[in-house]
Coordinates of C-alpha atoms in Angstrom, one line a residue:
Chain A
M1159 CA 101.3 11.0 127.8
A1160 CA 99.7 13.4 130.3
A1161 CA 97.6 14.8 127.5
N1162 CA 96.1 11.3 126.9
L1163 CA 95.0 11.0 130.4
K1164 CA 91.2 11.3 130.3
L1165 CA 89.7 12.3 133.6
P1166 CA 86.0 11.7 134.2
N1167 CA 84.1 14.8 135.0
Q1168 CA 87.1 16.9 134.1
G1169 CA 84.9 20.0 134.4
R1170 CA 84.6 19.6 138.1
I1171 CA 87.7 18.0 139.2
F1172 CA 89.8 20.6 137.4
P1173 CA 88.6 23.6 139.4
A1174 CA 89.1 21.6 142.6
L1175 CA 92.7 20.8 141.5
V1176 CA 93.3 24.4 140.6
F1177 CA 92.0 25.5 144.0
L1178 CA 94.2 22.9 145.7
L1179 CA 97.2 24.1 143.9
S1180 CA 96.6 27.7 144.4
G1181 CA 96.1 26.9 148.1
I1182 CA 99.5 25.3 148.2
L1183 CA 101.0 28.2 146.4
A1184 CA 99.2 30.7 148.6
C1185 CA 102.2 31.2 150.9
T1186 CA 104.8 31.3 148.1
E1187 CA 105.2 34.2 145.7
L1188 CA 103.4 33.7 142.4
A1189 CA 105.5 34.5 139.3
D1190 CA 103.9 36.1 136.3
P1191 CA 102.1 33.3 134.4
E1192 CA 103.6 34.2 131.0
G1193 CA 107.1 34.0 132.4
V1194 CA 106.4 30.7 134.0
Q1195 CA 105.4 29.3 130.5
R1196 CA 108.4 30.6 128.6
Y1197 CA 111.0 30.0 131.3
R1198 CA 110.0 26.5 132.2
F1199 CA 112.1 23.5 131.3
E1200 CA 110.1 21.3 129.0
N1201 CA 111.1 17.7 128.3
P1202 CA 110.6 16.8 124.6
P1203 CA 108.2 13.9 124.3
H1204 CA 110.8 11.6 122.6
F1205 CA 113.6 12.4 125.0
P1206 CA 114.7 10.4 128.1
E1207 CA 114.2 11.8 131.6
P1208 CA 116.6 14.7 132.3
T1209 CA 119.6 14.0 134.6
Y1210 CA 119.9 17.6 135.8
T1211 CA 119.0 18.1 139.5
F1212 CA 116.0 20.4 139.0
G1213 CA 115.0 19.6 142.6
N1214 CA 117.8 21.8 143.8
N1215 CA 117.6 24.4 141.1
S1216 CA 114.4 24.8 139.1
V1217 CA 114.4 27.3 136.3
S1218 CA 112.8 30.7 136.9
E1219 CA 112.6 33.8 134.7
K1220 CA 114.9 35.8 136.9
G1221 CA 117.4 33.0 137.4
F1222 CA 117.5 32.3 133.7
K1223 CA 118.1 35.9 132.7
L1224 CA 120.7 36.3 135.4
G1225 CA 122.5 33.2 134.0
K1226 CA 122.3 34.7 130.5
A1227 CA 123.8 38.0 131.8
L1228 CA 126.7 36.0 133.3
F1229 CA 127.2 33.9 130.1
F1230 CA 127.7 37.1 128.1
D1231 CA 129.8 38.9 130.7
P1232 CA 133.6 39.0 130.1
R1233 CA 134.0 40.0 133.8
L1234 CA 134.1 36.2 134.5
S1235 CA 137.6 36.1 132.9
R1236 CA 140.9 37.3 134.6
D1237 CA 141.4 40.4 132.5
G1238 CA 137.8 41.0 131.5
S1239 CA 138.4 40.0 127.9
V1240 CA 136.6 36.7 127.4
A1241 CA 133.0 35.7 128.1
C1242 CA 131.5 32.2 127.8
A1243 CA 129.8 33.5 124.7
N1244 CA 133.1 34.2 123.0
C1245 CA 133.7 30.5 122.5
H1246 CA 130.0 29.3 122.7
I1247 CA 128.1 31.0 119.9
Q1248 CA 124.4 30.5 119.3
A1249 CA 124.6 30.5 115.5
H1250 CA 127.0 27.5 115.8
A1251 CA 124.7 25.7 118.3
F1252 CA 126.9 27.3 121.0
A1253 CA 130.1 25.7 119.6
D1254 CA 133.0 28.0 118.6
S1255 CA 133.2 29.3 115.1
W1256 CA 135.3 27.4 112.6
L1257 CA 137.7 30.3 112.6
H1258 CA 138.9 29.0 116.0
P1259 CA 139.4 25.3 115.8
F1260 CA 140.9 25.6 119.2
S1261 CA 139.2 28.3 121.2
I1262 CA 141.1 31.4 122.1
G1263 CA 141.2 32.4 125.8
V1264 CA 142.8 35.3 127.7
D1265 CA 146.0 36.7 126.3
D1266 CA 145.1 34.9 123.0
R1267 CA 146.1 31.6 124.6
K1268 CA 145.0 28.6 122.5
G1269 CA 143.4 25.5 124.1
T1270 CA 144.1 22.0 122.9
R1271 CA 140.5 20.9 122.4
N1272 CA 137.7 22.0 120.2
A1273 CA 134.8 23.8 122.0
P1274 CA 131.8 21.5 121.8
P1275 CA 128.3 22.8 121.1
L1276 CA 126.1 23.3 124.1
F1277 CA 122.5 21.9 124.0
N1278 CA 120.6 19.1 125.6
L1279 CA 122.9 19.4 128.6
A1280 CA 120.1 18.6 131.0
F1281 CA 120.3 15.0 129.6
Q1282 CA 124.0 14.4 129.9
K1283 CA 125.6 12.5 132.7
E1284 CA 129.2 13.9 132.4
F1285 CA 130.7 16.9 130.7
F1286 CA 133.8 17.8 128.6
W1287 CA 135.4 15.6 126.0
D1288 CA 136.8 13.4 128.7
G1289 CA 133.8 13.4 131.0
G1290 CA 135.8 14.6 134.0
V1291 CA 133.1 17.0 135.2
T1292 CA 130.2 15.1 136.7
H1293 CA 127.5 17.8 137.0
L1294 CA 126.5 20.7 134.8
D1295 CA 126.8 23.1 137.8
F1296 CA 130.5 22.4 137.9
T1297 CA 131.3 23.1 134.2
P1298 CA 131.7 26.9 134.6
I1299 CA 134.3 26.4 137.3
T1300 CA 136.4 24.5 134.9
A1301 CA 136.0 27.0 132.2
I1302 CA 136.7 30.0 134.5
E1303 CA 139.8 28.4 136.1
S1304 CA 141.3 26.9 132.9
P1305 CA 144.5 28.8 132.1
V1306 CA 143.8 28.6 128.4
E1307 CA 140.2 29.8 128.8
M1308 CA 139.4 32.4 131.4
D1309 CA 142.3 31.9 133.7
E1310 CA 140.5 33.3 136.8
H1311 CA 139.8 32.0 140.3
F1312 CA 136.2 31.3 140.8
G1313 CA 136.4 33.0 144.2
N1314 CA 137.6 36.2 142.5
V1315 CA 134.7 36.1 140.1
V1316 CA 132.2 35.9 143.0
Q1317 CA 134.1 38.8 144.6
K1318 CA 133.8 40.9 141.4
L1319 CA 130.1 40.2 141.2
R1320 CA 129.6 41.2 144.8
V1321 CA 130.9 44.7 144.2
H1322 CA 129.1 45.2 140.9
R1323 CA 126.4 47.8 140.6
D1324 CA 123.6 45.5 139.6
Y1325 CA 124.4 41.9 140.3
P1326 CA 123.8 41.8 144.0
E1327 CA 120.3 43.0 143.6
R1328 CA 119.6 40.6 140.7
F1329 CA 120.9 37.6 142.8
E1330 CA 118.6 38.7 145.6
D1331 CA 115.7 38.9 143.2
A1332 CA 116.4 35.5 141.7
F1333 CA 117.4 33.5 144.7
G1334 CA 116.5 35.6 147.8
I1335 CA 120.1 35.9 149.0
R1336 CA 121.8 38.9 150.5
K1337 CA 125.3 37.9 149.6
I1338 CA 126.4 36.3 146.3
T1339 CA 128.1 32.9 146.8
G1340 CA 129.6 30.4 144.4
P1341 CA 126.7 27.9 144.2
Y1342 CA 124.2 30.6 143.2
V1343 CA 126.5 31.8 140.4
L1344 CA 126.6 28.2 139.2
H1345 CA 122.9 27.7 139.5
A1346 CA 122.2 30.8 137.5
L1347 CA 124.5 29.6 134.7
S1348 CA 122.9 26.2 134.8
Q1349 CA 119.4 27.7 134.5
F1350 CA 120.5 29.4 131.3
M1351 CA 122.2 26.3 130.0
V1352 CA 119.6 23.6 130.7
M1353 CA 117.1 25.7 128.7
M1354 CA 119.2 25.0 125.6
V1355 CA 117.1 22.2 124.4
S1356 CA 117.5 21.2 120.7
A1357 CA 114.7 18.9 119.7
D1358 CA 113.0 20.5 116.7
S1359 CA 114.9 19.5 113.6
R1360 CA 113.2 18.0 110.6
Y1361 CA 114.3 14.6 111.9
D1362 CA 112.4 15.3 115.2
R1363 CA 109.2 16.2 113.3
W1364 CA 109.6 13.0 111.3
V1365 CA 110.1 10.9 114.4
L1366 CA 107.1 12.5 116.1
G1367 CA 104.9 11.5 113.2
D1368 CA 105.2 13.9 110.2
P1369 CA 106.3 11.6 107.3
S1370 CA 106.8 14.6 105.0
A1371 CA 109.5 16.1 107.3
L1372 CA 112.2 14.0 105.6
D1373 CA 112.5 13.2 101.9
A1374 CA 113.3 9.8 100.5
E1375 CA 117.0 10.3 100.3
E1376 CA 117.2 11.6 103.9
V1377 CA 115.2 8.5 105.1
E1378 CA 117.7 6.3 103.2
G1379 CA 120.5 8.2 104.9
L1380 CA 118.9 7.6 108.3
T1381 CA 118.7 3.9 107.6
L1382 CA 122.4 3.8 106.7
F1383 CA 123.2 6.0 109.7
R1384 CA 121.3 3.7 112.1
K1385 CA 123.2 0.7 110.7
H1386 CA 126.7 2.1 110.7
C1387 CA 126.7 4.9 113.2
G1388 CA 123.8 4.4 115.5
S1389 CA 125.5 2.1 118.0
C1390 CA 127.5 5.0 119.3
H1391 CA 125.6 8.1 118.0
T1392 CA 122.3 6.7 119.5
E1393 CA 119.0 8.4 119.0
P1394 CA 117.4 10.5 120.2
L1395 CA 120.4 12.4 121.7
F1396 CA 122.7 11.0 119.0
S1397 CA 125.1 9.9 121.6
D1398 CA 125.0 6.9 124.0
L1399 CA 127.0 9.0 126.4
S1400 CA 129.9 6.5 126.4
Y1401 CA 133.6 7.0 125.8
R1402 CA 135.2 5.5 122.7
N1403 CA 138.2 5.7 120.5
N1404 CA 137.1 6.3 117.0
G1405 CA 140.6 6.2 115.6
I1406 CA 141.0 9.9 115.1
Q1407 CA 144.6 10.2 116.5
A1408 CA 147.4 8.5 114.6
D1409 CA 149.7 8.9 117.6
I1410 CA 147.7 9.3 120.7
I1411 CA 148.7 12.7 122.1
D1412 CA 145.5 13.5 124.1
F1413 CA 144.8 10.6 126.4
G1414 CA 141.1 11.7 126.8
R1415 CA 139.2 9.5 129.2
E1416 CA 142.3 7.9 130.6
I1417 CA 143.2 11.2 132.2
I1418 CA 140.0 10.8 134.3
T1419 CA 139.8 7.1 134.9
E1420 CA 143.5 6.6 135.1
Q1421 CA 143.2 3.3 133.2
Q1422 CA 145.2 2.6 130.0
E1423 CA 142.2 0.8 128.6
D1424 CA 140.6 4.2 128.2
R1425 CA 143.5 5.7 126.2
G1426 CA 142.4 8.0 123.4
K1427 CA 138.7 7.5 124.2
F1428 CA 136.4 10.6 124.1
K1429 CA 132.8 11.1 124.9
V1430 CA 130.6 10.2 121.9
P1431 CA 129.4 13.7 120.8
S1432 CA 125.8 14.4 119.7
L1433 CA 125.4 14.9 116.0
R1434 CA 122.5 17.3 116.3
N1435 CA 123.2 20.6 114.5
I1436 CA 126.3 19.0 113.2
A1437 CA 126.1 21.0 109.9
V1438 CA 126.8 24.2 111.8
T1439 CA 129.5 23.1 114.3
S1440 CA 132.5 22.6 112.1
P1441 CA 135.4 21.9 112.8
Y1442 CA 134.9 18.3 113.9
M1443 CA 136.4 16.0 116.6
H1444 CA 138.0 16.9 119.9
N1445 CA 141.2 17.9 118.0
A1446 CA 139.3 19.8 115.3
A1447 CA 140.8 17.4 112.7
F1448 CA 138.2 18.0 110.0
R1449 CA 136.5 21.0 108.4
T1450 CA 133.8 19.2 106.5
L1451 CA 131.4 16.3 106.9
E1452 CA 132.8 14.7 103.7
E1453 CA 136.2 14.5 105.5
V1454 CA 134.5 12.9 108.5
L1455 CA 132.9 10.3 106.4
D1456 CA 136.1 9.6 104.6
H1457 CA 137.7 9.2 108.0
Y1458 CA 135.2 6.5 109.0
S1459 CA 135.5 4.7 105.6
S1460 CA 139.2 4.8 105.1
G1461 CA 141.1 6.9 107.7
V1462 CA 140.5 5.1 111.0
N1463 CA 143.8 4.7 112.8
Y1464 CA 144.4 1.4 114.5
H1465 CA 145.2 1.3 118.2
T1466 CA 144.6 -1.3 120.9
T1467 CA 141.7 0.8 122.3
L1468 CA 140.0 1.4 118.9
D1469 CA 136.4 0.6 119.3
P1470 CA 135.4 -2.9 117.9
A1471 CA 132.4 -1.3 116.1
L1472 CA 135.0 0.4 113.9
V1473 CA 136.7 -2.8 112.8
T1474 CA 135.3 -4.6 109.8
K1475 CA 136.7 -8.1 108.9
G1476 CA 139.8 -7.4 110.9
R1477 CA 140.5 -4.0 109.3
P1478 CA 139.8 -0.6 110.8
G1479 CA 137.0 1.4 109.2
I1480 CA 133.4 1.1 108.0
P1481 CA 133.2 0.4 104.3
L1482 CA 131.0 3.0 102.7
D1483 CA 130.7 3.9 99.1
L1484 CA 130.4 7.5 97.8
A1485 CA 126.7 7.4 97.4
E1486 CA 126.2 6.0 100.9
K1487 CA 128.4 8.7 102.4
Q1488 CA 126.4 11.3 100.5
K1489 CA 123.1 10.0 101.8
I1490 CA 124.4 9.9 105.4
I1491 CA 125.5 13.6 105.1
T1492 CA 122.1 14.5 103.6
F1493 CA 120.5 13.0 106.7
L1494 CA 123.0 14.7 109.1
E1495 CA 122.0 18.0 107.6
A1496 CA 118.4 17.3 108.6
L1497 CA 119.5 17.4 112.2
T1498 CA 119.9 21.2 112.1
D1499 CA 117.4 22.8 114.4
S1500 CA 117.0 26.3 113.1
S1501 CA 114.4 27.3 115.7
F1502 CA 117.1 26.6 118.3
L1503 CA 119.8 28.4 116.5
K1504 CA 117.5 31.5 116.1
N1505 CA 115.6 31.3 119.4
P1506 CA 115.5 34.9 120.8
L1507 CA 115.3 33.5 124.3
F1508 CA 119.1 33.1 124.2
F1509 CA 119.9 36.5 122.6
Q1510 CA 122.2 38.7 124.5
S1511 CA 119.8 41.2 126.1
D1512 CA 120.9 44.8 127.0
E1513 CA 119.3 44.6 130.4
M1514 CA 122.6 45.3 132.0
Chain B
M850 CA 74.5 13.8 139.7
K851 CA 73.5 15.6 142.8
N852 CA 75.5 13.3 144.9
Q853 CA 78.5 13.7 142.7
F854 CA 78.3 17.5 143.0
K855 CA 78.3 17.2 146.8
Y856 CA 81.2 14.9 146.6
H857 CA 83.2 17.5 144.6
K858 CA 82.2 20.3 146.9
T859 CA 83.6 18.3 149.8
L860 CA 86.7 17.5 147.9
L861 CA 87.2 21.1 147.1
F862 CA 86.8 22.1 150.7
L863 CA 89.1 19.4 151.9
G864 CA 91.7 20.3 149.2
F865 CA 91.6 23.9 150.3
T866 CA 92.0 23.1 153.9
V867 CA 94.8 20.7 153.4
A868 CA 96.6 23.1 151.0
F869 CA 96.2 25.8 153.6
M870 CA 97.6 23.6 156.3
I871 CA 100.6 22.4 154.2
S872 CA 101.6 25.9 153.1
C873 CA 101.1 27.9 156.2
Q874 CA 101.8 25.6 159.0
E875 CA 104.8 26.4 161.2
D876 CA 106.7 23.4 162.3
D877 CA 106.0 23.5 166.0
S878 CA 105.5 19.8 166.8
P879 CA 106.3 19.3 170.5
Q880 CA 109.7 17.8 171.4
L881 CA 108.9 14.5 173.0
E882 CA 112.4 13.1 173.3
E883 CA 115.1 14.4 175.5
V884 CA 118.1 15.5 173.5
G885 CA 121.6 16.8 174.2
E886 CA 124.8 17.9 172.5
M887 CA 128.4 16.8 172.1
I888 CA 131.4 18.7 171.0
V889 CA 133.9 16.4 169.3
K890 CA 137.3 18.1 169.3
F891 CA 139.9 17.2 166.6
E892 CA 143.6 17.7 167.5
N893 CA 146.3 17.0 165.1
Y894 CA 149.7 15.6 166.2
V895 CA 153.0 14.6 164.7
G896 CA 154.0 11.7 166.9
S897 CA 153.7 13.1 170.5
Q898 CA 153.9 16.7 169.5
P899 CA 150.9 18.9 168.5
L900 CA 151.2 19.8 164.8
Q901 CA 152.9 23.1 164.2
L902 CA 152.5 24.7 160.7
D903 CA 155.4 26.4 159.0
D904 CA 155.1 29.2 156.5
E905 CA 155.0 28.3 152.8
G906 CA 158.6 28.2 151.5
S907 CA 160.1 27.6 154.9
T908 CA 163.3 25.5 155.0
D909 CA 163.0 24.7 158.7
Y910 CA 162.2 21.0 158.9
S911 CA 160.7 20.2 162.2
Y912 CA 159.8 16.6 161.5
T913 CA 161.5 13.5 160.3
N914 CA 159.8 10.4 159.0
A915 CA 160.6 6.7 159.4
N916 CA 162.8 6.9 156.3
G917 CA 164.9 9.6 157.9
Q918 CA 163.5 12.2 155.6
A919 CA 163.1 15.7 157.1
F920 CA 159.9 17.6 156.3
N921 CA 157.7 20.4 157.4
I922 CA 154.0 21.1 157.0
T923 CA 152.5 24.3 155.7
R924 CA 148.8 23.3 155.2
F925 CA 146.8 20.5 156.6
G926 CA 143.2 19.5 157.0
Y927 CA 140.4 17.1 156.2
Y928 CA 136.6 16.9 155.7
I929 CA 134.5 14.9 158.1
S930 CA 130.9 13.7 157.3
H931 CA 128.3 11.1 158.1
V932 CA 129.0 11.2 161.8
K933 CA 127.3 8.5 163.9
L934 CA 127.3 7.6 167.6
E935 CA 126.6 4.2 169.1
G936 CA 125.8 3.2 172.6
P937 CA 126.3 0.0 174.7
S938 CA 122.6 -0.9 174.7
G939 CA 121.7 -0.1 171.1
E940 CA 121.6 3.7 171.3
I941 CA 122.2 5.3 168.0
F942 CA 122.6 8.8 166.7
I943 CA 123.0 9.6 163.0
D944 CA 124.0 13.2 162.3
E945 CA 121.7 14.8 159.8
M946 CA 123.2 15.2 156.3
K947 CA 122.0 17.8 153.8
V948 CA 123.5 19.6 150.9
S949 CA 122.2 22.9 149.7
A950 CA 123.3 26.0 147.8
N951 CA 122.3 27.9 150.9
E952 CA 125.2 27.7 153.4
A953 CA 122.8 27.9 156.4
E954 CA 121.1 24.7 155.3
L955 CA 124.2 22.6 154.8
K956 CA 124.2 19.9 157.4
G957 CA 126.5 17.2 158.5
Y958 CA 129.7 18.4 156.7
Y959 CA 132.7 19.6 158.7
R960 CA 136.2 20.5 157.8
V961 CA 139.1 20.6 160.2
V962 CA 141.7 23.2 158.9
Q963 CA 144.9 23.3 160.8
G964 CA 145.5 26.9 162.1
D965 CA 141.8 27.8 162.2
E966 CA 140.8 26.8 165.7
D967 CA 137.1 27.3 165.2
T968 CA 137.2 24.4 162.8
Y969 CA 138.6 21.9 165.4
N970 CA 135.2 21.5 167.1
V971 CA 132.5 19.4 165.5
H972 CA 129.4 20.4 167.3
L973 CA 126.8 17.6 167.3
K974 CA 123.2 18.5 168.2
N975 CA 119.9 16.8 168.8
I976 CA 121.5 13.6 170.1
P977 CA 119.0 11.5 172.0
A978 CA 119.8 11.4 175.7
G979 CA 121.7 8.3 176.6
Q980 CA 125.1 6.6 176.8
Y981 CA 127.5 6.4 173.9
N982 CA 130.7 4.4 173.6
R983 CA 131.6 4.7 169.9
I984 CA 131.9 7.3 167.2
I985 CA 131.9 6.6 163.5
F986 CA 132.6 9.0 160.7
T987 CA 133.6 9.3 157.1
L988 CA 136.9 11.0 156.3
G989 CA 136.0 13.0 153.2
V990 CA 133.0 13.9 151.2
E991 CA 131.0 11.0 149.8
E992 CA 129.0 10.7 146.6
D993 CA 126.0 12.4 148.2
G994 CA 128.0 15.6 148.5
V995 CA 129.0 15.6 144.9
I996 CA 126.0 14.4 142.8
E997 CA 123.6 17.2 143.8
G998 CA 125.6 19.9 142.0
A999 CA 126.7 23.2 143.4
V1000 CA 126.7 23.4 147.2
G1001 CA 127.5 26.2 149.6
G1002 CA 129.5 26.8 152.7
I1003 CA 132.6 24.7 153.2
L1004 CA 131.7 22.9 149.9
D1005 CA 131.7 26.1 147.9
R1006 CA 134.8 26.2 145.7
A1007 CA 134.5 30.0 145.5
A1008 CA 134.8 30.1 149.3
G1009 CA 137.9 27.9 149.3
A1010 CA 136.4 24.4 149.3
W1011 CA 139.0 21.8 148.4
F1012 CA 137.4 20.8 145.1
W1013 CA 138.9 19.3 142.0
N1014 CA 137.4 21.0 139.0
W1015 CA 138.9 18.8 136.2
N1016 CA 137.8 15.5 137.8
S1017 CA 134.8 16.5 140.0
G1018 CA 135.2 15.7 143.6
F1019 CA 136.5 16.9 146.9
I1020 CA 139.9 16.4 148.5
N1021 CA 139.2 14.2 151.5
I1022 CA 142.5 15.1 153.2
L1023 CA 145.1 17.6 152.2
L1024 CA 148.7 18.0 153.3
E1025 CA 151.3 20.4 151.9
G1026 CA 154.8 21.2 153.0
H1027 CA 158.4 20.8 152.0
S1028 CA 161.1 18.2 152.3
P1029 CA 164.6 18.2 151.0
A1030 CA 163.9 14.7 149.9
S1031 CA 161.3 16.0 147.3
P1032 CA 162.8 16.7 143.9
R1033 CA 160.0 19.1 143.0
D1034 CA 160.4 22.9 142.7
A1035 CA 161.0 24.4 146.1
N1036 CA 161.0 20.8 147.5
T1037 CA 157.3 20.8 147.8
I1038 CA 155.2 18.0 149.0
K1039 CA 151.5 18.0 148.1
L1040 CA 149.4 15.1 149.1
H1041 CA 145.8 15.7 148.1
V1042 CA 143.8 12.6 148.6
G1043 CA 140.3 12.4 147.0
G1044 CA 138.0 10.1 145.0
W1045 CA 134.4 9.2 145.8
K1046 CA 133.3 6.5 143.4
D1047 CA 134.3 3.0 142.2
I1048 CA 133.4 1.4 138.9
P1049 CA 134.4 -2.2 139.7
A1050 CA 136.4 -4.4 137.3
E1051 CA 134.2 -6.5 135.1
G1052 CA 134.1 -8.2 131.7
G1053 CA 137.9 -8.2 131.5
Q1054 CA 138.1 -4.5 132.2
S1055 CA 140.0 -3.0 135.1
Q1056 CA 138.6 -1.0 137.9
R1057 CA 137.9 2.6 137.0
F1058 CA 138.0 5.4 139.7
F1059 CA 138.8 4.8 143.3
N1060 CA 136.7 5.6 146.3
N1061 CA 139.1 6.9 148.8
N1062 CA 136.5 7.9 151.4
V1063 CA 137.5 6.1 154.6
E1064 CA 135.1 5.1 157.4
I1065 CA 136.7 5.6 160.8
S1066 CA 135.2 3.9 163.8
L1067 CA 136.6 4.7 167.3
P1068 CA 135.7 3.5 170.7
F1069 CA 135.5 6.3 173.3
D1070 CA 138.0 6.0 176.2
A1071 CA 135.0 5.6 178.5
T1072 CA 131.2 5.5 178.0
V1073 CA 130.0 9.1 177.8
R1074 CA 126.6 10.3 178.8
V1075 CA 124.5 12.8 176.9
N1076 CA 121.5 14.6 178.2
Q1077 CA 120.0 18.1 178.5
T1078 CA 122.6 19.2 180.9
L1079 CA 125.6 17.1 180.1
R1080 CA 127.5 18.1 177.0
P1081 CA 130.5 15.8 176.8
S1082 CA 133.5 16.6 174.7
P1083 CA 135.6 13.7 173.4
H1084 CA 139.1 14.7 172.0
I1085 CA 140.1 12.9 169.0
H1086 CA 143.8 12.9 168.1
M1087 CA 145.1 12.5 164.6
D1088 CA 148.7 11.4 164.4
L1089 CA 150.2 12.3 161.1
M1090 CA 153.1 10.0 161.6
K1091 CA 150.7 7.0 161.8
W1092 CA 149.5 8.1 158.4
I1093 CA 152.7 9.0 156.5
A1094 CA 155.8 8.0 158.5
D1095 CA 156.5 5.2 155.9
V1096 CA 155.9 7.3 152.8
N1097 CA 159.0 7.8 150.8
L1098 CA 158.9 11.6 150.1
E1099 CA 161.4 11.2 147.3
M1100 CA 158.8 9.3 145.3
V1101 CA 155.5 10.3 146.7
N1102 CA 155.3 14.0 146.9
D1103 CA 152.7 15.2 144.3
V1104 CA 149.4 13.3 144.8
H1105 CA 146.4 14.9 143.0
S1106 CA 144.1 12.1 141.7
P1107 CA 142.1 9.2 143.0
A1108 CA 144.5 6.5 141.7
A1109 CA 147.5 8.3 143.1
G1110 CA 145.8 8.7 146.5
R1111 CA 144.8 5.1 146.8
A1112 CA 148.0 3.9 148.5
L1113 CA 147.6 6.7 151.1
T1114 CA 144.2 5.8 152.3
P1115 CA 144.3 2.5 154.2
R1116 CA 146.6 3.9 156.9
L1117 CA 144.3 6.8 157.7
V1118 CA 142.1 4.4 159.6
E1119 CA 144.8 3.9 162.2
A1120 CA 145.8 7.5 162.5
F1121 CA 142.8 8.6 164.6
Y1122 CA 142.0 7.7 168.2
V1123 CA 140.0 9.1 171.0
D1124 CA 142.6 10.4 173.5
H1125 CA 140.3 11.5 176.4
T1126 CA 136.9 12.9 177.0
H1127 CA 135.8 15.8 179.1
Q1128 CA 132.4 14.9 180.6

């Protein structure tokens, strides 16, 4: 949109603007221009406005790199054995590998929920399968303090960082603080995580105007997807960010959203997950019920469990499920595979660096 | 063309000047209004006795509630925010609120922690000189302290903020202790009351979440005067008995969520009163 804005006499106004801006910046420190480019949060043109509070924590090169160092640092766990990156692996769109349907925390303790992928977090309103965490900044606290994940007190983590050889200086460089405190640790991690934007799959190129990006079968798959799945897995995030019961549990063991809202009407409801990069995030569902997308599609056509909170969109003529024949399922899967964003999965920006 | 060029030159010059002013100006606007301060002191009581904490695990039960259940208290405190003062002829003071990762920039949030005397005094500054006869405040941390993300100081979880990590939000008021009436391990009682949002019932759906922030509005015992030299100090008493005397500790002893805390909030309004004021 901004690019379409035609200014009269651009040649003259522009230098004036630059001057104006440089004047404003004159009393703040200027970061190196290349870094500013690479480490700036950019909103994909077909995405909604981000929800993240950038006004309190804008991304900088130093903050981002510090967040990355923390993300890969097992010091954040009680016994120094588990880093965020153990369960959130870039090649799997920052989900856990299929070897660990339930992620493994300290002392090899197993969790009860499948680690979700991490991307487009700047656009989400609530976090975790049950949406209990209301701000991205708070998500690491939950991971660090969970007894089945890192089993550490957040206060101890801050203490460990304060006595570390390099961290105090890096925090000072990034945030201008003399003493590391909790919110800056969280801000650094958020700076790393908000940059995980995935918006460059073949589907995205198609949506942005390249008709050759999807072939005919994929386009048919998309049409079927929009009809049967799009009311919940809504484009462009492939989630409407609501909580629903998709009939995955025969007996509801994990109450999901009800744990947070304390309302029985929310029993067994979970946040509608995005389906971007879905081909690389197996296993599927909060309880890791399925290994393959074929199993997922079979679930929707013939495996949906009835429960009073089952979403009405998954009931057809009074019976649970969405009728789909084999060919339709195959086309939907073909389309889902076009949601893989390999430039995100291979983006060196997120590689562990050996700076520390 | 020539005109235009001139125009742009002026713009350029103006832009530069303005930018320079914006970026380098020190805020030194003269103080026109006379302002003063007030120190609001919070003192916690159990009935007529000042609250005494016991050590965790203690089986000395100093107190007995209206149901005849003995209990003691090992931890107690609450957050205060959104403080306002009102005067008889329309005077109004609204304490500035600001959240920030930087502890030094956090404004308008206070936490009274029993046993830590420094926290009993809420020091209000920049109050317009005048007369005041009412104080209003929120018990707890409202939405504006939660939705901005990570915050420092007394709202920093790493520094001991009372923050729920699994269902984001702060504990407005916290009481822990023991009672032989409680069937829990070590007869513990833990009343953690929090909750900052409501999603009202609609379309046949029930209400979700409960906002357990309470607004407390108290008349001063007498009109107090604030100016450059007078720094009055109202003493607010909180009587725990007025809050929980009726609670059956056999049933209610482990409160950790907005819905569970809901029944414990209405009475908080009556538990606070201004006892006296040092002028």
